[in-house]
Amino acid sequence: AAELAVRAAGFVPVEGRPMAVANAAIPFPEQPHLALWQATTLLRESRGDGHVAALVAADLDPVETLITFGAERDLDPAYLRAARGWPEADWAAGVARLRDRGLLADDTKLTLAGVELRRWVEERTDQAAIRPWRELGTAPTARLAELLTPFARQLADQNDAMRSNPMALDARSVLGD
């Protein structure tokens, strides 16, 4: 897994990606488990930088991003505000801006334009993150996923926060039961 992840990380785009370029400057450790950690960190941060770029291009600020994400996933706004520490006034202002833009129908429901914008952001994020996997190739990428799935399942089973986190990533649904 470490060898495949390090190979994939070697293809990570770093241009315009501050977190990726910072992590790319850190040498890969010799120990396989540490090299795997560093490689997956580099891959994650490069994807995250691409996601931020897509959000900026969509003209969504941080609170608007969380509001639209929560609306898309039908998450409780009060929970999201508390989990991320957003003051109610900032949240309300974000809701108002999104309504004015025609992206939010009410405090918790996206309009068709809002759904389309969220889809656009996720598609841009995926496109910006595809290079390492395209360069690594289909079979090695599938093998890496196969090797990492048991680790991810074990971590998910022991991590209650993954079941109720503000990003709505239910590990059981992502990894399968």
PDB file of C-alpha atoms in Angstrom:
ATOM      1  CA  ALA A   1       0.000   0.000   0.000  1.00  0.00           C
ATOM      2  CA  ALA A   2       2.802   2.397   0.884  1.00  0.00           C
ATOM      3  CA  GLU A   3       4.547   1.819  -2.425  1.00  0.00           C
ATOM      4  CA  LEU A   4       1.370   2.423  -4.432  1.00  0.00           C
ATOM      5  CA  ALA A   5       0.371   5.486  -2.396  1.00  0.00           C
ATOM      6  CA  VAL A   6       3.830   7.028  -2.745  1.00  0.00           C
ATOM      7  CA  ARG A   7       3.708   6.405  -6.511  1.00  0.00           C
ATOM      8  CA  ALA A   8       0.288   8.093  -6.712  1.00  0.00           C
ATOM      9  CA  ALA A   9       1.487  10.984  -4.566  1.00  0.00           C
ATOM     10  CA  GLY A  10       4.320  11.525  -7.038  1.00  0.00           C
ATOM     11  CA  PHE A  11       1.711  12.639  -9.568  1.00  0.00           C
ATOM     12  CA  VAL A  12      -0.077  15.099  -7.269  1.00  0.00           C
ATOM     13  CA  PRO A  13      -0.512  18.526  -8.823  1.00  0.00           C
ATOM     14  CA  VAL A  14       0.872  21.193  -6.499  1.00  0.00           C
ATOM     15  CA  GLU A  15       0.543  24.329  -8.644  1.00  0.00           C
ATOM     16  CA  GLY A  16      -1.718  26.786  -6.829  1.00  0.00           C
ATOM     17  CA  ARG A  17      -2.220  24.315  -3.993  1.00  0.00           C
ATOM     18  CA  PRO A  18      -0.586  25.621  -0.818  1.00  0.00           C
ATOM     19  CA  MET A  19      -1.328  22.628   1.406  1.00  0.00           C
ATOM     20  CA  ALA A  20      -0.200  20.190  -1.265  1.00  0.00           C
ATOM     21  CA  VAL A  21       3.030  22.029  -2.008  1.00  0.00           C
ATOM     22  CA  ALA A  22       3.829  22.253   1.711  1.00  0.00           C
ATOM     23  CA  ASN A  23       3.279  18.525   2.148  1.00  0.00           C
ATOM     24  CA  ALA A  24       5.192  17.712  -1.042  1.00  0.00           C
ATOM     25  CA  ALA A  25       8.231  19.400   0.489  1.00  0.00           C
ATOM     26  CA  ILE A  26       8.297  16.825   3.297  1.00  0.00           C
ATOM     27  CA  PRO A  27      10.405  13.806   2.344  1.00  0.00           C
ATOM     28  CA  PHE A  28       8.789  10.391   2.462  1.00  0.00           C
ATOM     29  CA  PRO A  29      10.002   8.449   5.490  1.00  0.00           C
ATOM     30  CA  GLU A  30      11.680   5.086   4.962  1.00  0.00           C
ATOM     31  CA  GLN A  31       9.284   3.205   7.239  1.00  0.00           C
ATOM     32  CA  PRO A  32       6.370   1.992   5.089  1.00  0.00           C
ATOM     33  CA  HIS A  33       3.616   2.966   7.536  1.00  0.00           C
ATOM     34  CA  LEU A  34       4.985   6.508   7.805  1.00  0.00           C
ATOM     35  CA  ALA A  35       5.474   6.762   4.038  1.00  0.00           C
ATOM     36  CA  LEU A  36       1.854   5.662   3.592  1.00  0.00           C
ATOM     37  CA  TRP A  37       0.728   8.315   6.051  1.00  0.00           C
ATOM     38  CA  GLN A  38       2.692  11.042   4.264  1.00  0.00           C
ATOM     39  CA  ALA A  39       1.505   9.948   0.823  1.00  0.00           C
ATOM     40  CA  THR A  40      -2.146   9.868   1.813  1.00  0.00           C
ATOM     41  CA  THR A  41      -1.753  13.250   3.498  1.00  0.00           C
ATOM     42  CA  LEU A  42      -0.318  14.718   0.304  1.00  0.00           C
ATOM     43  CA  LEU A  43      -3.111  13.192  -1.784  1.00  0.00           C
ATOM     44  CA  ARG A  44      -5.773  14.452   0.634  1.00  0.00           C
ATOM     45  CA  GLU A  45      -4.372  17.972   0.857  1.00  0.00           C
ATOM     46  CA  SER A  46      -4.035  18.277  -2.906  1.00  0.00           C
ATOM     47  CA  ARG A  47      -7.671  17.240  -3.283  1.00  0.00           C
ATOM     48  CA  GLY A  48      -8.657  19.670  -0.530  1.00  0.00           C
ATOM     49  CA  ASP A  49      -6.840  22.538  -2.232  1.00  0.00           C
ATOM     50  CA  GLY A  50      -8.676  21.710  -5.465  1.00  0.00           C
ATOM     51  CA  HIS A  51     -11.965  21.680  -3.565  1.00  0.00           C
ATOM     52  CA  VAL A  52     -11.258  25.108  -2.090  1.00  0.00           C
ATOM     53  CA  ALA A  53     -10.439  26.404  -5.579  1.00  0.00           C
ATOM     54  CA  ALA A  54     -13.770  25.057  -6.871  1.00  0.00           C
ATOM     55  CA  LEU A  55     -15.631  26.699  -3.977  1.00  0.00           C
ATOM     56  CA  VAL A  56     -13.895  30.011  -4.665  1.00  0.00           C
ATOM     57  CA  ALA A  57     -14.749  29.713  -8.367  1.00  0.00           C
ATOM     58  CA  ALA A  58     -18.376  29.053  -7.359  1.00  0.00           C
ATOM     59  CA  ASP A  59     -18.278  32.254  -5.281  1.00  0.00           C
ATOM     60  CA  LEU A  60     -19.132  30.399  -2.064  1.00  0.00           C
ATOM     61  CA  ASP A  61     -17.595  31.693   1.141  1.00  0.00           C
ATOM     62  CA  PRO A  62     -16.942  29.310   4.074  1.00  0.00           C
ATOM     63  CA  VAL A  63     -20.319  29.709   5.805  1.00  0.00           C
ATOM     64  CA  GLU A  64     -22.190  29.513   2.491  1.00  0.00           C
ATOM     65  CA  THR A  65     -20.262  26.355   1.682  1.00  0.00           C
ATOM     66  CA  LEU A  66     -21.339  24.706   4.911  1.00  0.00           C
ATOM     67  CA  ILE A  67     -24.937  25.893   4.532  1.00  0.00           C
ATOM     68  CA  THR A  68     -25.229  24.471   1.015  1.00  0.00           C
ATOM     69  CA  PHE A  69     -23.481  21.237   2.026  1.00  0.00           C
ATOM     70  CA  GLY A  70     -25.864  20.815   4.950  1.00  0.00           C
ATOM     71  CA  ALA A  71     -28.875  21.579   2.780  1.00  0.00           C
ATOM     72  CA  GLU A  72     -27.711  19.067   0.186  1.00  0.00           C
ATOM     73  CA  ARG A  73     -27.255  16.363   2.836  1.00  0.00           C
ATOM     74  CA  ASP A  74     -30.353  17.307   4.874  1.00  0.00           C
ATOM     75  CA  LEU A  75     -28.253  18.025   7.982  1.00  0.00           C
ATOM     76  CA  ASP A  76     -29.541  19.981  10.952  1.00  0.00           C
ATOM     77  CA  PRO A  77     -28.295  23.591  10.610  1.00  0.00           C
ATOM     78  CA  ALA A  78     -28.132  24.004  14.402  1.00  0.00           C
ATOM     79  CA  TYR A  79     -25.844  20.991  14.629  1.00  0.00           C
ATOM     80  CA  LEU A  80     -23.606  22.290  11.834  1.00  0.00           C
ATOM     81  CA  ARG A  81     -23.413  25.762  13.391  1.00  0.00           C
ATOM     82  CA  ALA A  82     -22.432  24.297  16.758  1.00  0.00           C
ATOM     83  CA  ALA A  83     -20.018  21.731  15.330  1.00  0.00           C
ATOM     84  CA  ARG A  84     -18.183  24.347  13.282  1.00  0.00           C
ATOM     85  CA  GLY A  85     -18.591  27.254  15.693  1.00  0.00           C
ATOM     86  CA  TRP A  86     -20.486  29.619  13.388  1.00  0.00           C
ATOM     87  CA  PRO A  87     -22.266  32.474  15.178  1.00  0.00           C
ATOM     88  CA  GLU A  88     -25.989  32.569  14.410  1.00  0.00           C
ATOM     89  CA  ALA A  89     -25.712  36.068  12.902  1.00  0.00           C
ATOM     90  CA  ASP A  90     -23.048  34.935  10.414  1.00  0.00           C
ATOM     91  CA  TRP A  91     -25.103  31.862   9.537  1.00  0.00           C
ATOM     92  CA  ALA A  92     -28.261  33.943   9.011  1.00  0.00           C
ATOM     93  CA  ALA A  93     -26.353  36.374   6.788  1.00  0.00           C
ATOM     94  CA  GLY A  94     -25.041  33.449   4.728  1.00  0.00           C
ATOM     95  CA  VAL A  95     -28.558  32.056   4.355  1.00  0.00           C
ATOM     96  CA  ALA A  96     -29.777  35.467   3.188  1.00  0.00           C
ATOM     97  CA  ARG A  97     -26.991  35.754   0.599  1.00  0.00           C
ATOM     98  CA  LEU A  98     -27.745  32.279  -0.734  1.00  0.00           C
ATOM     99  CA  ARG A  99     -31.459  33.061  -0.986  1.00  0.00           C
ATOM    100  CA  ASP A 100     -30.644  36.310  -2.812  1.00  0.00           C
ATOM    101  CA  ARG A 101     -28.549  34.312  -5.292  1.00  0.00           C
ATOM    102  CA  GLY A 102     -31.406  31.863  -5.837  1.00  0.00           C
ATOM    103  CA  LEU A 103     -29.454  28.936  -4.388  1.00  0.00           C
ATOM    104  CA  LEU A 104     -31.470  28.343  -1.227  1.00  0.00           C
ATOM    105  CA  ALA A 105     -35.272  28.076  -1.088  1.00  0.00           C
ATOM    106  CA  ASP A 106     -35.452  28.377   2.698  1.00  0.00           C
ATOM    107  CA  ASP A 107     -33.067  27.805   5.579  1.00  0.00           C
ATOM    108  CA  THR A 108     -32.579  24.131   4.730  1.00  0.00           C
ATOM    109  CA  LYS A 109     -33.520  23.407   1.093  1.00  0.00           C
ATOM    110  CA  LEU A 110     -31.474  23.985  -2.034  1.00  0.00           C
ATOM    111  CA  THR A 111     -33.123  25.264  -5.171  1.00  0.00           C
ATOM    112  CA  LEU A 112     -32.424  23.526  -8.478  1.00  0.00           C
ATOM    113  CA  ALA A 113     -29.706  26.146  -9.081  1.00  0.00           C
ATOM    114  CA  GLY A 114     -28.231  25.310  -5.663  1.00  0.00           C
ATOM    115  CA  VAL A 115     -28.216  21.590  -6.447  1.00  0.00           C
ATOM    116  CA  GLU A 116     -26.562  22.282  -9.793  1.00  0.00           C
ATOM    117  CA  LEU A 117     -23.911  24.492  -8.175  1.00  0.00           C
ATOM    118  CA  ARG A 118     -23.090  21.828  -5.553  1.00  0.00           C
ATOM    119  CA  ARG A 119     -22.805  19.236  -8.333  1.00  0.00           C
ATOM    120  CA  TRP A 120     -20.543  21.600 -10.307  1.00  0.00           C
ATOM    121  CA  VAL A 121     -18.261  22.079  -7.286  1.00  0.00           C
ATOM    122  CA  GLU A 122     -17.969  18.332  -6.679  1.00  0.00           C
ATOM    123  CA  GLU A 123     -17.308  17.616 -10.362  1.00  0.00           C
ATOM    124  CA  ARG A 124     -14.550  20.281 -10.451  1.00  0.00           C
ATOM    125  CA  THR A 125     -13.090  18.826  -7.248  1.00  0.00           C
ATOM    126  CA  ASP A 126     -13.022  15.328  -8.751  1.00  0.00           C
ATOM    127  CA  GLN A 127     -11.483  16.609 -11.987  1.00  0.00           C
ATOM    128  CA  ALA A 128      -8.804  18.517 -10.076  1.00  0.00           C
ATOM    129  CA  ALA A 129      -7.915  15.369  -8.106  1.00  0.00           C
ATOM    130  CA  ILE A 130      -7.876  12.796 -10.901  1.00  0.00           C
ATOM    131  CA  ARG A 131      -4.271  13.125 -12.101  1.00  0.00           C
ATOM    132  CA  PRO A 132      -2.607  10.820  -9.527  1.00  0.00           C
ATOM    133  CA  TRP A 133      -5.143   8.063 -10.156  1.00  0.00           C
ATOM    134  CA  ARG A 134      -5.075   8.446 -13.930  1.00  0.00           C
ATOM    135  CA  GLU A 135      -1.274   8.291 -13.923  1.00  0.00           C
ATOM    136  CA  LEU A 136      -1.135   5.400 -11.444  1.00  0.00           C
ATOM    137  CA  GLY A 137      -3.605   3.429 -13.560  1.00  0.00           C
ATOM    138  CA  THR A 138      -6.817   1.550 -12.962  1.00  0.00           C
ATOM    139  CA  ALA A 139      -5.439  -1.745 -11.655  1.00  0.00           C
ATOM    140  CA  PRO A 140      -2.915  -0.224  -9.208  1.00  0.00           C
ATOM    141  CA  THR A 141      -5.542   2.261  -7.972  1.00  0.00           C
ATOM    142  CA  ALA A 142      -7.995  -0.583  -7.370  1.00  0.00           C
ATOM    143  CA  ARG A 143      -5.274  -2.563  -5.592  1.00  0.00           C
ATOM    144  CA  LEU A 144      -4.486   0.382  -3.314  1.00  0.00           C
ATOM    145  CA  ALA A 145      -8.161   0.717  -2.438  1.00  0.00           C
ATOM    146  CA  GLU A 146      -8.308  -3.012  -1.734  1.00  0.00           C
ATOM    147  CA  LEU A 147      -5.272  -2.807   0.558  1.00  0.00           C
ATOM    148  CA  LEU A 148      -6.510   0.256   2.449  1.00  0.00           C
ATOM    149  CA  THR A 149     -10.150  -0.772   2.905  1.00  0.00           C
ATOM    150  CA  PRO A 150      -9.528  -3.050   5.928  1.00  0.00           C
ATOM    151  CA  PHE A 151      -7.627  -0.246   7.685  1.00  0.00           C
ATOM    152  CA  ALA A 152     -10.357   2.248   6.902  1.00  0.00           C
ATOM    153  CA  ARG A 153     -13.033  -0.152   8.181  1.00  0.00           C
ATOM    154  CA  GLN A 154     -11.156  -0.739  11.421  1.00  0.00           C
ATOM    155  CA  LEU A 155     -10.643   2.969  11.994  1.00  0.00           C
ATOM    156  CA  ALA A 156     -14.272   3.697  11.167  1.00  0.00           C
ATOM    157  CA  ASP A 157     -15.515   1.004  13.535  1.00  0.00           C
ATOM    158  CA  GLN A 158     -13.519   2.559  16.369  1.00  0.00           C
ATOM    159  CA  ASN A 159     -14.341   6.186  15.596  1.00  0.00           C
ATOM    160  CA  ASP A 160     -17.737   7.357  16.809  1.00  0.00           C
ATOM    161  CA  ALA A 161     -17.021  10.843  15.435  1.00  0.00           C
ATOM    162  CA  MET A 162     -17.161   9.492  11.870  1.00  0.00           C
ATOM    163  CA  ARG A 163     -20.743   8.406  12.431  1.00  0.00           C
ATOM    164  CA  SER A 164     -21.994  11.846  13.417  1.00  0.00           C
ATOM    165  CA  ASN A 165     -19.497  14.362  12.104  1.00  0.00           C
ATOM    166  CA  PRO A 166     -20.388  17.677  10.458  1.00  0.00           C
ATOM    167  CA  MET A 167     -19.263  16.452   7.063  1.00  0.00           C
ATOM    168  CA  ALA A 168     -21.887  13.678   7.129  1.00  0.00           C
ATOM    169  CA  LEU A 169     -19.401  11.001   6.217  1.00  0.00           C
ATOM    170  CA  ASP A 170     -20.914   7.863   7.618  1.00  0.00           C
ATOM    171  CA  ALA A 171     -18.058   5.427   7.329  1.00  0.00           C
ATOM    172  CA  ARG A 172     -20.419   2.490   7.123  1.00  0.00           C
ATOM    173  CA  SER A 173     -22.122   3.918   4.046  1.00  0.00           C
ATOM    174  CA  VAL A 174     -18.823   4.938   2.440  1.00  0.00           C
ATOM    175  CA  LEU A 175     -17.068   1.635   3.102  1.00  0.00           C
ATOM    176  CA  GLY A 176     -20.138  -0.595   3.095  1.00  0.00           C
ATOM    177  CA  ASP A 177     -21.254  -2.801   5.959  1.00  0.00           C
TER     178      ASP A 177
END
